[in-house]
Coordinates of C-alpha atoms in Angstrom, one line a residue:
Chain A
M1 CA 138.2 -28.4 -2.6
T2 CA 141.6 -27.7 -1.1
T3 CA 145.1 -27.1 -2.2
G4 CA 148.3 -25.4 -1.2
D5 CA 149.7 -27.0 1.9
I6 CA 146.6 -27.3 3.9
Q7 CA 143.5 -29.5 3.9
V8 CA 141.3 -27.9 6.6
P9 CA 142.9 -24.7 7.9
S10 CA 143.1 -24.4 11.7
K11 CA 141.5 -21.4 13.3
D12 CA 144.9 -19.6 13.6
L13 CA 145.9 -20.4 10.0
R14 CA 142.5 -19.2 8.7
H15 CA 143.2 -15.8 10.2
A16 CA 146.6 -15.6 8.5
G17 CA 145.7 -17.3 5.2
T18 CA 144.2 -16.4 1.9
L19 CA 141.1 -17.9 0.5
V20 CA 140.4 -18.1 -3.2
L21 CA 136.7 -18.6 -3.7
G22 CA 135.2 -19.5 -7.1
V23 CA 131.6 -18.5 -7.3
G24 CA 129.0 -19.6 -9.9
N25 CA 126.8 -22.3 -11.3
S26 CA 128.7 -24.9 -13.1
L27 CA 125.6 -25.8 -15.2
C28 CA 125.1 -22.3 -16.6
G29 CA 127.6 -21.5 -19.3
D30 CA 130.2 -18.8 -18.4
D31 CA 128.8 -18.5 -14.9
S32 CA 130.9 -21.6 -14.3
V33 CA 134.1 -19.5 -14.7
G34 CA 134.7 -19.3 -10.9
P35 CA 134.5 -23.1 -10.3
C36 CA 136.5 -23.7 -13.5
L37 CA 139.3 -21.4 -12.3
I38 CA 139.3 -23.2 -8.9
E39 CA 139.8 -26.5 -10.8
I40 CA 142.9 -25.0 -12.5
L41 CA 144.3 -23.5 -9.4
A42 CA 143.9 -26.8 -7.5
K43 CA 146.4 -28.4 -9.8
R44 CA 149.0 -25.5 -9.4
S45 CA 151.6 -24.8 -6.8
L46 CA 150.3 -22.1 -4.5
P47 CA 151.8 -20.1 -1.7
P48 CA 151.6 -21.7 1.8
G49 CA 148.5 -20.8 3.7
T50 CA 146.3 -20.6 0.6
R51 CA 143.0 -22.5 0.3
V52 CA 141.0 -22.6 -2.9
E53 CA 137.3 -23.5 -2.8
D54 CA 134.5 -23.9 -5.2
A55 CA 131.7 -22.0 -3.4
G56 CA 129.1 -22.7 -6.0
L57 CA 126.2 -20.5 -5.1
P58 CA 126.9 -19.5 -1.5
G59 CA 124.0 -17.1 -1.2
W60 CA 123.4 -16.1 2.4
G61 CA 126.2 -18.5 3.5
L62 CA 128.8 -16.1 2.0
P63 CA 129.5 -14.3 5.3
S64 CA 130.3 -17.6 7.0
S65 CA 132.6 -18.5 4.1
L66 CA 134.5 -15.2 4.4
E67 CA 134.7 -15.2 8.1
G68 CA 138.2 -15.6 9.6
W69 CA 140.3 -15.0 6.5
S70 CA 142.6 -12.0 6.3
S71 CA 142.5 -12.1 2.5
V72 CA 139.9 -13.4 0.1
F73 CA 140.0 -13.5 -3.7
L74 CA 136.5 -14.0 -5.2
V75 CA 136.2 -15.1 -8.8
D76 CA 132.9 -14.8 -10.6
A77 CA 131.3 -13.9 -13.9
V78 CA 130.5 -10.2 -13.9
D79 CA 128.9 -8.0 -16.5
I80 CA 131.5 -5.3 -16.9
G81 CA 130.5 -4.2 -20.4
L82 CA 133.7 -5.5 -22.0
P83 CA 134.3 -8.2 -24.7
A84 CA 133.7 -11.7 -23.4
G85 CA 136.7 -13.2 -21.7
S86 CA 137.9 -9.8 -20.5
W87 CA 138.5 -9.6 -16.7
R88 CA 139.1 -7.0 -14.1
R89 CA 140.2 -7.1 -10.5
F90 CA 138.5 -4.7 -8.2
R91 CA 137.8 -4.0 -4.5
L92 CA 134.4 -3.8 -3.0
E93 CA 134.8 -0.1 -2.3
D94 CA 135.4 0.4 -6.0
V95 CA 131.9 -0.7 -7.0
K96 CA 128.3 -0.2 -6.1
L97 CA 126.4 -3.4 -5.2
W98 CA 123.1 -3.6 -7.1
L99 CA 120.6 -5.4 -4.9
Q100 CA 117.7 -6.8 -6.8
D101 CA 115.0 -5.5 -4.5
E102 CA 112.2 -6.5 -6.7
N103 CA 113.2 -10.2 -6.6
F104 CA 114.8 -10.2 -3.2
S105 CA 114.6 -13.8 -2.4
L106 CA 116.1 -15.9 0.4
H107 CA 116.1 -18.8 -2.0
Q108 CA 118.1 -17.0 -4.7
A109 CA 120.5 -14.6 -2.9
D110 CA 123.2 -13.6 -5.4
L111 CA 126.8 -12.6 -4.8
A112 CA 125.8 -9.0 -4.3
C113 CA 123.3 -10.0 -1.5
G114 CA 125.9 -12.2 0.2
L115 CA 128.5 -9.4 0.1
A116 CA 126.0 -6.8 1.3
L117 CA 125.1 -9.1 4.2
A118 CA 128.7 -9.6 5.1
Q119 CA 129.3 -5.9 4.9
A120 CA 126.3 -5.1 7.2
L121 CA 127.6 -7.7 9.7
D122 CA 131.1 -6.3 9.5
R123 CA 132.4 -9.7 8.4
L124 CA 134.4 -8.7 5.4
P125 CA 138.1 -9.8 5.3
E126 CA 140.8 -7.1 5.6
H127 CA 141.6 -7.6 2.0
L128 CA 138.9 -8.6 -0.5
Y129 CA 139.5 -8.7 -4.2
I130 CA 137.0 -9.6 -6.8
Y131 CA 138.1 -11.0 -10.1
G132 CA 135.2 -10.4 -12.5
V133 CA 135.2 -12.1 -15.9
Q134 CA 132.9 -10.9 -18.6
P135 CA 130.7 -13.8 -19.8
A136 CA 129.5 -14.4 -23.3
Q137 CA 126.5 -16.3 -22.1
T138 CA 125.2 -17.8 -18.9
N139 CA 122.5 -20.1 -20.3
P140 CA 121.6 -23.3 -18.5
G141 CA 123.1 -26.4 -20.1
E142 CA 125.7 -24.4 -22.2
P143 CA 129.4 -25.1 -21.8
L144 CA 132.0 -22.4 -21.1
S145 CA 132.4 -20.1 -24.1
P146 CA 135.7 -20.2 -26.1
Q147 CA 136.4 -16.6 -25.1
V148 CA 136.1 -17.3 -21.4
S149 CA 137.8 -20.6 -21.7
A150 CA 140.8 -18.8 -23.4
C151 CA 141.2 -16.3 -20.6
L152 CA 141.5 -18.8 -17.8
P153 CA 145.2 -19.6 -18.0
G154 CA 146.2 -15.9 -17.9
L155 CA 143.8 -15.2 -15.1
A156 CA 145.1 -18.2 -13.1
D157 CA 148.7 -16.9 -13.6
Q158 CA 147.7 -13.4 -12.4
I159 CA 145.9 -14.8 -9.3
I160 CA 149.0 -16.9 -8.4
L161 CA 151.2 -13.8 -8.9
D162 CA 148.8 -11.7 -6.7
L163 CA 148.8 -14.5 -4.0
G164 CA 152.6 -14.2 -3.8
K165 CA 152.6 -10.5 -3.2
K166 CA 152.8 -9.1 0.2
Q167 CA 151.3 -5.8 -0.8
Y168 CA 148.2 -5.4 -2.9
D169 CA 147.9 -2.3 -5.0
T170 CA 145.0 -2.4 -7.3
K171 CA 146.1 0.9 -9.0
A172 CA 149.4 -0.6 -10.1
N173 CA 147.7 -3.4 -11.9
P174 CA 146.5 -2.7 -15.4
H175 CA 143.6 -5.1 -15.0
C176 CA 142.2 -3.1 -12.1
Chain B
M1 CA 83.5 1.6 -2.2
T2 CA 85.8 -1.2 -3.3
K3 CA 89.1 -2.1 -1.9
R4 CA 91.3 -4.4 -4.0
I5 CA 94.6 -6.0 -3.2
D6 CA 96.0 -7.5 -6.3
V7 CA 99.4 -9.1 -5.8
H8 CA 101.1 -10.4 -8.9
H9 CA 103.8 -13.1 -9.1
V10 CA 104.3 -14.2 -5.6
T11 CA 107.1 -16.5 -6.6
R12 CA 107.8 -19.8 -5.0
V13 CA 110.3 -22.5 -5.7
E14 CA 107.9 -24.5 -7.9
G15 CA 105.7 -21.7 -9.1
H16 CA 104.3 -18.3 -9.1
G17 CA 101.2 -17.1 -7.2
N18 CA 99.0 -14.0 -6.9
I19 CA 97.0 -12.8 -4.0
Y20 CA 93.7 -11.2 -4.9
V21 CA 91.3 -9.6 -2.4
E22 CA 88.3 -7.5 -3.2
I23 CA 86.2 -5.8 -0.6
T24 CA 83.1 -3.9 -1.6
D25 CA 81.0 -1.8 0.8
G26 CA 82.7 -3.3 3.8
K27 CA 82.0 -6.9 2.6
L28 CA 84.5 -9.5 1.4
K29 CA 83.6 -10.3 -2.2
E30 CA 86.7 -12.2 -3.3
C31 CA 89.8 -13.6 -1.6
R32 CA 92.0 -16.0 -3.6
L33 CA 95.5 -17.3 -3.6
D34 CA 96.1 -17.8 -7.4
I35 CA 98.9 -20.3 -8.3
V36 CA 99.8 -19.6 -11.9
E37 CA 103.1 -21.4 -12.4
T38 CA 103.6 -24.0 -15.1
P39 CA 103.8 -27.5 -13.8
R40 CA 107.4 -28.8 -13.5
F41 CA 106.7 -32.4 -14.7
F42 CA 109.1 -34.1 -12.3
E43 CA 106.9 -37.2 -12.2
A44 CA 107.1 -37.4 -16.0
M45 CA 110.9 -37.0 -15.8
L46 CA 111.1 -40.0 -13.6
R47 CA 109.3 -42.3 -16.0
G48 CA 111.8 -44.4 -17.8
R49 CA 114.7 -43.7 -15.4
P50 CA 116.5 -46.4 -13.4
Y51 CA 115.3 -46.6 -9.8
I52 CA 118.8 -45.7 -8.6
E53 CA 118.5 -42.2 -10.1
A54 CA 115.1 -41.3 -8.6
S55 CA 116.4 -39.8 -5.4
H56 CA 119.0 -37.7 -7.2
I57 CA 116.4 -36.4 -9.7
T58 CA 113.7 -35.6 -7.1
S59 CA 116.0 -33.9 -4.6
R60 CA 116.2 -31.2 -7.2
I61 CA 112.5 -30.5 -6.7
C62 CA 113.6 -28.2 -3.9
G63 CA 116.8 -26.6 -2.8
I64 CA 115.8 -26.4 0.8
C65 CA 114.0 -29.7 1.2
A66 CA 116.5 -31.6 -1.0
T67 CA 117.3 -34.2 1.7
G68 CA 113.5 -34.6 2.4
H69 CA 112.7 -35.3 -1.2
A70 CA 115.7 -37.7 -1.5
T71 CA 114.6 -39.5 1.7
A72 CA 111.0 -39.8 0.6
S73 CA 112.2 -41.0 -2.8
L74 CA 114.5 -43.6 -1.3
R75 CA 111.8 -44.9 1.1
A76 CA 109.4 -45.3 -1.8
T77 CA 111.9 -47.3 -3.8
E78 CA 113.0 -49.3 -0.8
R79 CA 109.5 -50.1 0.3
A80 CA 108.6 -51.1 -3.3
L81 CA 111.6 -53.4 -3.5
G82 CA 111.4 -54.7 0.0
V83 CA 114.8 -53.3 1.1
E84 CA 115.5 -53.5 4.8
L85 CA 117.8 -50.8 6.3
T86 CA 120.4 -51.3 8.9
K87 CA 120.3 -49.5 12.2
Q88 CA 123.3 -47.4 11.1
T89 CA 121.6 -46.3 7.9
Q90 CA 118.5 -45.3 9.7
L91 CA 120.4 -43.3 12.2
L92 CA 122.5 -41.5 9.6
R93 CA 119.4 -40.6 7.6
K94 CA 117.8 -39.3 10.7
L95 CA 120.8 -37.2 11.5
T96 CA 120.9 -35.7 8.0
F97 CA 117.2 -35.0 8.2
H98 CA 117.6 -33.1 11.5
G99 CA 120.2 -31.0 9.8
E100 CA 117.8 -30.1 7.0
I101 CA 114.9 -29.3 9.3
L102 CA 117.2 -27.1 11.4
D103 CA 118.5 -25.3 8.3
S104 CA 115.1 -24.6 7.0
H105 CA 113.5 -23.6 10.2
V106 CA 116.3 -21.2 11.1
L107 CA 116.0 -19.6 7.7
H108 CA 112.3 -19.1 8.2
V109 CA 112.2 -18.0 11.8
Y110 CA 115.1 -15.5 11.5
M111 CA 115.2 -14.3 7.9
L112 CA 111.6 -14.4 6.9
V113 CA 109.5 -13.9 10.0
A114 CA 111.8 -11.9 12.4
P115 CA 112.1 -8.9 10.1
D116 CA 108.3 -8.4 10.3
F117 CA 108.4 -8.2 14.1
L118 CA 111.7 -6.2 14.3
G119 CA 110.5 -3.5 12.0
V120 CA 112.8 -4.0 9.1
G121 CA 112.1 -4.9 5.5
S122 CA 114.5 -7.8 5.0
V123 CA 117.6 -9.5 6.4
I124 CA 120.1 -6.9 5.3
P125 CA 118.7 -4.0 7.3
L126 CA 118.2 -6.6 10.1
A127 CA 121.9 -7.3 10.0
T128 CA 122.5 -3.6 10.7
S129 CA 119.9 -3.1 13.3
H130 CA 120.2 -6.5 15.1
P131 CA 123.5 -8.0 14.0
E132 CA 123.6 -10.5 16.8
V133 CA 120.3 -12.0 15.6
V134 CA 121.6 -12.5 12.1
L135 CA 125.0 -13.8 13.2
R136 CA 123.2 -16.3 15.4
A137 CA 121.0 -17.4 12.5
L138 CA 124.1 -17.8 10.2
R139 CA 125.9 -19.8 12.9
M140 CA 123.0 -22.2 13.3
K141 CA 122.5 -22.5 9.6
K142 CA 126.2 -23.3 9.2
L143 CA 126.0 -26.1 11.8
A144 CA 122.9 -27.5 10.1
G145 CA 124.5 -27.4 6.7
D146 CA 127.7 -29.0 8.0
I147 CA 125.6 -31.9 9.5
C148 CA 124.2 -32.6 6.0
A149 CA 127.7 -32.2 4.4
V150 CA 129.4 -34.5 6.9
V151 CA 126.8 -37.2 6.7
A152 CA 125.4 -37.0 3.2
G153 CA 128.3 -35.5 1.2
R154 CA 127.1 -32.0 0.8
H155 CA 124.9 -29.3 2.2
T156 CA 122.2 -29.4 -0.5
H157 CA 121.2 -32.3 -2.7
P158 CA 122.7 -35.3 -0.8
I159 CA 125.1 -37.3 -2.9
A160 CA 126.0 -40.1 -0.4
M161 CA 122.4 -41.3 0.2
T162 CA 121.5 -44.2 -2.0
V163 CA 119.0 -47.0 -2.2
G164 CA 119.7 -49.3 0.8
G165 CA 122.3 -47.2 2.5
F166 CA 125.1 -44.8 2.1
T167 CA 128.2 -44.5 -0.2
H168 CA 130.1 -42.4 2.3
F169 CA 130.4 -42.5 6.1
P170 CA 131.4 -39.9 8.7
T171 CA 134.4 -40.6 10.8
T172 CA 134.2 -40.9 14.6
S173 CA 136.1 -37.6 15.0
E174 CA 133.7 -35.8 12.6
L175 CA 130.7 -37.1 14.6
M176 CA 132.3 -36.0 17.8
A177 CA 133.0 -32.6 16.4
L178 CA 129.4 -32.2 15.3
R179 CA 128.2 -33.4 18.7
Q180 CA 130.2 -30.8 20.5
R181 CA 128.9 -28.1 18.1
L182 CA 125.4 -29.2 18.8
V183 CA 125.9 -29.1 22.5
D184 CA 127.4 -25.6 22.1
S185 CA 124.4 -24.5 20.0
R186 CA 122.1 -24.9 23.0
E187 CA 123.0 -21.4 23.9
D188 CA 121.8 -20.2 20.5
C189 CA 118.7 -22.3 20.9
E190 CA 117.9 -20.7 24.2
A191 CA 118.4 -17.2 22.6
T192 CA 116.1 -18.3 19.7
V193 CA 113.4 -19.3 22.2
E194 CA 113.9 -16.1 24.1
L195 CA 113.4 -14.1 20.8
A196 CA 110.3 -16.1 19.9
S197 CA 108.8 -15.6 23.3
Q198 CA 109.0 -11.8 22.9
L199 CA 107.4 -11.6 19.4
P200 CA 103.9 -10.2 19.4
W201 CA 102.2 -13.1 17.5
P202 CA 99.0 -11.9 15.8
Q203 CA 95.9 -13.0 17.5
F204 CA 93.8 -15.2 15.1
E205 CA 92.2 -18.5 15.7
R206 CA 90.6 -20.9 13.2
D207 CA 90.3 -24.6 14.0
T208 CA 91.1 -26.9 11.1
E209 CA 92.1 -30.5 10.5
Y210 CA 95.8 -31.1 11.2
I211 CA 97.5 -33.9 9.3
S212 CA 100.9 -35.4 9.9
L213 CA 102.9 -38.6 10.1
H214 CA 102.8 -40.4 13.4
K215 CA 105.0 -42.9 15.2
P216 CA 104.3 -44.1 18.7
D217 CA 107.9 -44.2 19.8
E218 CA 109.4 -41.1 18.3
Y219 CA 108.6 -37.7 16.8
A220 CA 107.9 -38.8 13.3
F221 CA 110.1 -37.3 10.5
I222 CA 110.8 -40.4 8.4
D223 CA 108.1 -43.1 7.8
G224 CA 105.1 -43.6 10.0
D225 CA 101.3 -43.7 9.7
I226 CA 99.3 -40.7 8.5
I227 CA 97.3 -39.3 11.4
S228 CA 94.5 -36.6 11.6
S229 CA 93.8 -34.5 14.5
D230 CA 90.1 -35.4 13.8
G231 CA 90.8 -39.0 14.5
P232 CA 91.7 -41.6 11.9
Q233 CA 95.1 -43.1 11.5
L234 CA 96.0 -44.7 8.2
Q235 CA 98.9 -46.5 6.7
A236 CA 101.0 -44.4 4.4
E237 CA 99.9 -46.6 1.4
R238 CA 96.4 -45.2 1.9
Y239 CA 97.5 -41.6 1.4
Q240 CA 95.1 -40.9 -1.5
E241 CA 92.2 -41.4 1.0
V242 CA 93.6 -38.4 2.8
T243 CA 94.9 -36.1 0.1
N244 CA 92.0 -36.3 -2.3
E245 CA 93.7 -33.9 -4.7
F246 CA 91.4 -31.7 -6.7
L247 CA 91.6 -28.9 -9.2
V248 CA 90.5 -25.3 -8.7
P249 CA 90.2 -22.8 -11.6
H250 CA 92.6 -20.3 -10.1
S251 CA 95.5 -22.6 -9.2
S252 CA 97.8 -24.8 -11.3
A253 CA 98.7 -26.5 -8.1
K254 CA 96.2 -29.0 -6.9
H255 CA 94.3 -28.5 -3.6
T256 CA 93.6 -31.2 -1.1
K257 CA 91.1 -32.0 1.6
F258 CA 90.3 -34.9 3.9
Q259 CA 87.4 -34.8 6.4
R260 CA 86.9 -31.0 6.3
T261 CA 87.1 -28.6 3.4
S262 CA 90.8 -28.3 3.9
Y263 CA 93.7 -29.4 6.2
M264 CA 97.0 -28.1 7.4
V265 CA 100.4 -29.8 7.4
G266 CA 103.7 -28.6 8.8
A267 CA 105.3 -27.9 12.1
L268 CA 102.0 -26.9 13.8
A269 CA 100.3 -30.0 12.6
R270 CA 103.2 -32.1 13.8
F271 CA 103.2 -30.3 17.2
N272 CA 99.5 -30.8 17.6
N273 CA 99.5 -34.5 16.7
N274 CA 102.9 -35.6 18.1
F275 CA 103.4 -33.4 21.2
A276 CA 103.9 -36.5 23.4
Q277 CA 106.9 -37.7 21.3
L278 CA 108.8 -34.4 21.5
H279 CA 112.1 -34.3 23.4
P280 CA 111.6 -33.1 27.0
R281 CA 113.6 -29.9 26.3
A282 CA 111.3 -29.2 23.3
K283 CA 108.3 -29.6 25.6
E284 CA 109.9 -27.1 28.0
T285 CA 110.3 -24.8 25.0
A286 CA 106.6 -25.1 24.2
A287 CA 105.7 -24.2 27.7
K288 CA 107.9 -21.1 27.6
L289 CA 106.2 -20.1 24.4
G290 CA 102.7 -20.8 25.8
L291 CA 102.0 -23.6 23.3
R292 CA 99.8 -26.5 24.3
P293 CA 98.1 -28.8 21.7
K294 CA 95.9 -28.1 20.1
V295 CA 97.1 -24.8 18.8
T296 CA 94.7 -23.2 16.3
N297 CA 96.5 -20.0 15.5
P298 CA 98.3 -20.5 12.1
F299 CA 100.7 -17.7 12.9
L300 CA 102.1 -19.9 15.6
N301 CA 103.3 -22.4 13.0
T302 CA 106.6 -20.4 13.3
A303 CA 106.6 -20.9 17.1
A304 CA 106.1 -24.6 16.5
Q305 CA 109.2 -24.5 14.3
V306 CA 111.2 -23.0 17.2
V307 CA 110.0 -26.0 19.3
E308 CA 111.2 -28.3 16.6
I309 CA 114.6 -26.5 16.4
V310 CA 115.2 -27.5 20.0
H311 CA 113.9 -31.0 19.4
C312 CA 116.2 -31.5 16.4
V313 CA 119.3 -30.3 18.2
E314 CA 118.6 -32.5 21.2
D315 CA 117.6 -35.5 19.2
A316 CA 120.6 -35.1 16.9
I317 CA 122.9 -35.3 19.9
L318 CA 121.1 -38.5 20.9
V319 CA 121.4 -39.9 17.4
I320 CA 125.1 -39.2 17.3
D321 CA 125.6 -40.9 20.7
K322 CA 123.9 -44.0 19.2
L323 CA 126.1 -43.8 16.1
L324 CA 129.2 -43.5 18.3
S325 CA 128.2 -46.5 20.3
L326 CA 127.7 -48.4 17.1
N327 CA 131.1 -47.4 15.9
V328 CA 130.2 -46.3 12.4
E329 CA 131.9 -48.3 9.7
P330 CA 131.5 -48.5 5.9
E331 CA 128.9 -51.0 4.9
M332 CA 127.5 -51.9 1.5
P333 CA 124.0 -50.7 0.6
A334 CA 121.4 -53.4 1.3
P335 CA 121.0 -55.7 -1.7
V336 CA 118.1 -55.3 -4.1
T337 CA 116.1 -57.9 -5.9
L338 CA 114.3 -56.5 -8.9
K339 CA 110.7 -57.2 -9.4
E340 CA 107.6 -55.5 -10.7
C341 CA 106.4 -53.5 -7.7
S342 CA 105.2 -50.2 -6.2
G343 CA 105.9 -48.4 -3.0
V344 CA 105.0 -45.3 -1.0
G345 CA 107.6 -43.3 0.8
V346 CA 106.6 -40.6 3.4
C347 CA 108.4 -38.2 5.5
E348 CA 107.8 -34.9 7.2
V349 CA 109.9 -32.2 5.5
P350 CA 110.0 -28.7 7.1
R351 CA 106.7 -27.6 5.5
G352 CA 104.8 -30.8 6.2
M353 CA 104.0 -34.3 5.0
L354 CA 105.7 -35.3 1.7
I355 CA 104.7 -38.4 -0.2
H356 CA 106.5 -40.2 -3.1
H357 CA 104.8 -43.1 -4.8
Y358 CA 106.7 -45.1 -7.4
W359 CA 105.9 -47.9 -9.8
I360 CA 108.9 -50.0 -10.9
N361 CA 109.1 -52.7 -13.5
A362 CA 111.1 -56.0 -13.4
E363 CA 114.1 -54.3 -15.1
G364 CA 114.3 -51.7 -12.3
T365 CA 112.9 -48.8 -14.4
L366 CA 110.3 -46.4 -13.1
T367 CA 107.0 -46.7 -15.0
G368 CA 105.1 -44.2 -12.9
A369 CA 105.5 -41.7 -10.0
N370 CA 103.3 -39.5 -7.9
C371 CA 104.8 -36.8 -5.6
I372 CA 102.6 -34.8 -3.3
I373 CA 104.3 -31.9 -1.6
P374 CA 103.3 -30.1 1.5
T375 CA 102.8 -26.6 0.0
N376 CA 100.1 -28.0 -2.3
Q377 CA 98.4 -29.7 0.7
N378 CA 98.3 -26.4 2.6
L379 CA 97.0 -24.2 -0.2
A380 CA 93.3 -24.7 0.5
N381 CA 93.8 -24.2 4.2
L382 CA 95.9 -21.1 3.7
E383 CA 93.2 -19.7 1.4
A384 CA 90.5 -20.5 4.1
D385 CA 92.6 -18.7 6.7
M386 CA 93.1 -15.7 4.4
K387 CA 89.3 -15.4 4.1
A388 CA 88.7 -15.8 7.8
L389 CA 91.4 -13.3 8.6
V390 CA 90.3 -10.6 6.1
V391 CA 86.7 -10.4 7.4
T392 CA 88.2 -9.5 10.9
I393 CA 90.1 -6.6 9.4
L394 CA 87.8 -5.3 6.7
D395 CA 87.9 -1.8 8.1
K396 CA 91.7 -1.5 8.0
P397 CA 93.5 0.3 5.3
V398 CA 94.6 -1.7 2.3
E399 CA 98.2 -1.6 3.4
A400 CA 97.3 -3.1 6.8
I401 CA 95.2 -5.8 5.2
Q402 CA 98.0 -6.6 2.8
H403 CA 100.6 -6.7 5.5
N404 CA 98.5 -9.1 7.6
L405 CA 98.0 -11.4 4.6
E406 CA 101.7 -11.4 3.9
M407 CA 102.4 -12.4 7.4
L408 CA 99.8 -15.1 7.3
V409 CA 101.3 -16.5 4.1
R410 CA 104.8 -16.4 5.6
A411 CA 103.5 -18.2 8.7
Y412 CA 102.8 -21.2 6.6
D413 CA 106.4 -21.1 5.3
P414 CA 105.4 -22.2 1.9
C415 CA 108.0 -22.1 -0.8
I416 CA 106.5 -18.9 -1.9
S417 CA 107.2 -17.2 1.4
C418 CA 110.5 -15.6 0.5
S419 CA 109.0 -13.7 -2.3
V420 CA 105.8 -12.9 -0.4
H421 CA 108.1 -11.1 1.9
V422 CA 108.8 -8.4 -0.7
L423 CA 105.5 -8.3 -2.4
K424 CA 104.9 -5.4 -4.6
I425 CA 101.2 -4.8 -4.6
E426 CA 99.1 -2.4 -6.5
P427 CA 96.2 -1.4 -4.3
R428 CA 93.3 0.2 -6.2
S429 CA 90.3 1.9 -4.7
T430 CA 87.3 2.7 -6.8
L431 CA 84.0 4.2 -6.0

């Protein structure tokens, strides 16, 4: 899915641009928050050089998706221990990636595994921000919860605001 | 003294399995691969569904062999209904199929098997110790995924493939771009062959019956007769004479056997049975890896996959050339005339021969289905290999026996392989 002023970014544009990547399973309740947000952003006016993409479950393909972009905004459901629908923006260096060693599976690599692989390969973008939304439930077959649904417009506004900034300062943002 | 290796929940895409080995006083008492997962009932899900939905439902059987299941499903439906495919459709399906085989084989060779030989536990430490290896794998996987996306609409679970044809068509420029990337990937293929040629493959031989599809004029991936390395060649409709599914107490997945007590399917079986139909560059690869049919070391199934990686890249280039000369244009799917019928669709997915058999009524509704996947067909043979291998290493420590068994299971590349890679075992020794 593409919006902004580009369809398929050229190699040069990719290096200069910003990618907003929605991650999650559209069939599993609030895990669909990433794809849902991409759907909203795709209908909005975005700064030039921005691409939005529903990455679904990128797994081990995440390093390839990140490669070449100077800035990437990732949106996903994250258990941050707050009321459902709350969201926080953070950088990778602000958190510890929990790799599920017991179930480490090449069929089921989660976002943490994909990020860890990108990190190990030195393929992370210069600026990487993760917008984590607290889910109410991530059950298969369930729709988006009312709480997460309600947070989407505000989150979309914030991401568009952040996309327009030239400087990123996570400490200046109350949601960080 | 008793040595036990008791591995619980070796997960696989369609199930869970356990490895159990018991050695008492230096003799093998028990060696089993228990499959304990609940059946998934896909065949039951198909009953009552319109024929047009079958390929989309069954592609969900596997996230890696999604194109394979969709193709076998479409061929079963098309053969039942007597649908004839155009040359363009056949070539587009073949190209997508090559993409999926490449994707799966690269995953297995680089991310499941290579860590064993390169002394790391998984792909993440491998990315630190050998980043160029992982980057190459990701590059090749990206190309494979893009082939599927360009031709069939998306990387996994093809949306553009339908009964009688396609609903979306790649442009000339897209095909030319893929062709160039395939040509460029020859360098990665050569590096893959180089890597495989340096791996210290375990020495273990056990002759068995090798079963695959066969076509006289091409390396069979879609359609063809069923052939055995022991001789007979049968039409696909006679698959039940080959598979002879049977139940064993320790497995919720059925075992199969044909003329021996078990048989093997997959890249090694294809290599052994269809060597003559490989692309010349793939034959050169086999020579570099020291492979000549018939290869009876199951660990070399992975090496046979490397041969197929080269074959698929080269054949995909040839297929694109044919598509470019045809000048791909949108065409309506072949027309269907409903009737009460049944049909068998066969193809060679990465892990071996896949069979879909459908029964369709005059309204176009499925009244019955039978799907036989390669992992099931390999279970009895894998178990036989495990037993034969263990007796050669009875004197080794439990950890070494376990490691060898894990490598053997991985060599078959079953859907359980990814979890076998990180087995947590609880070795127990009692007097």
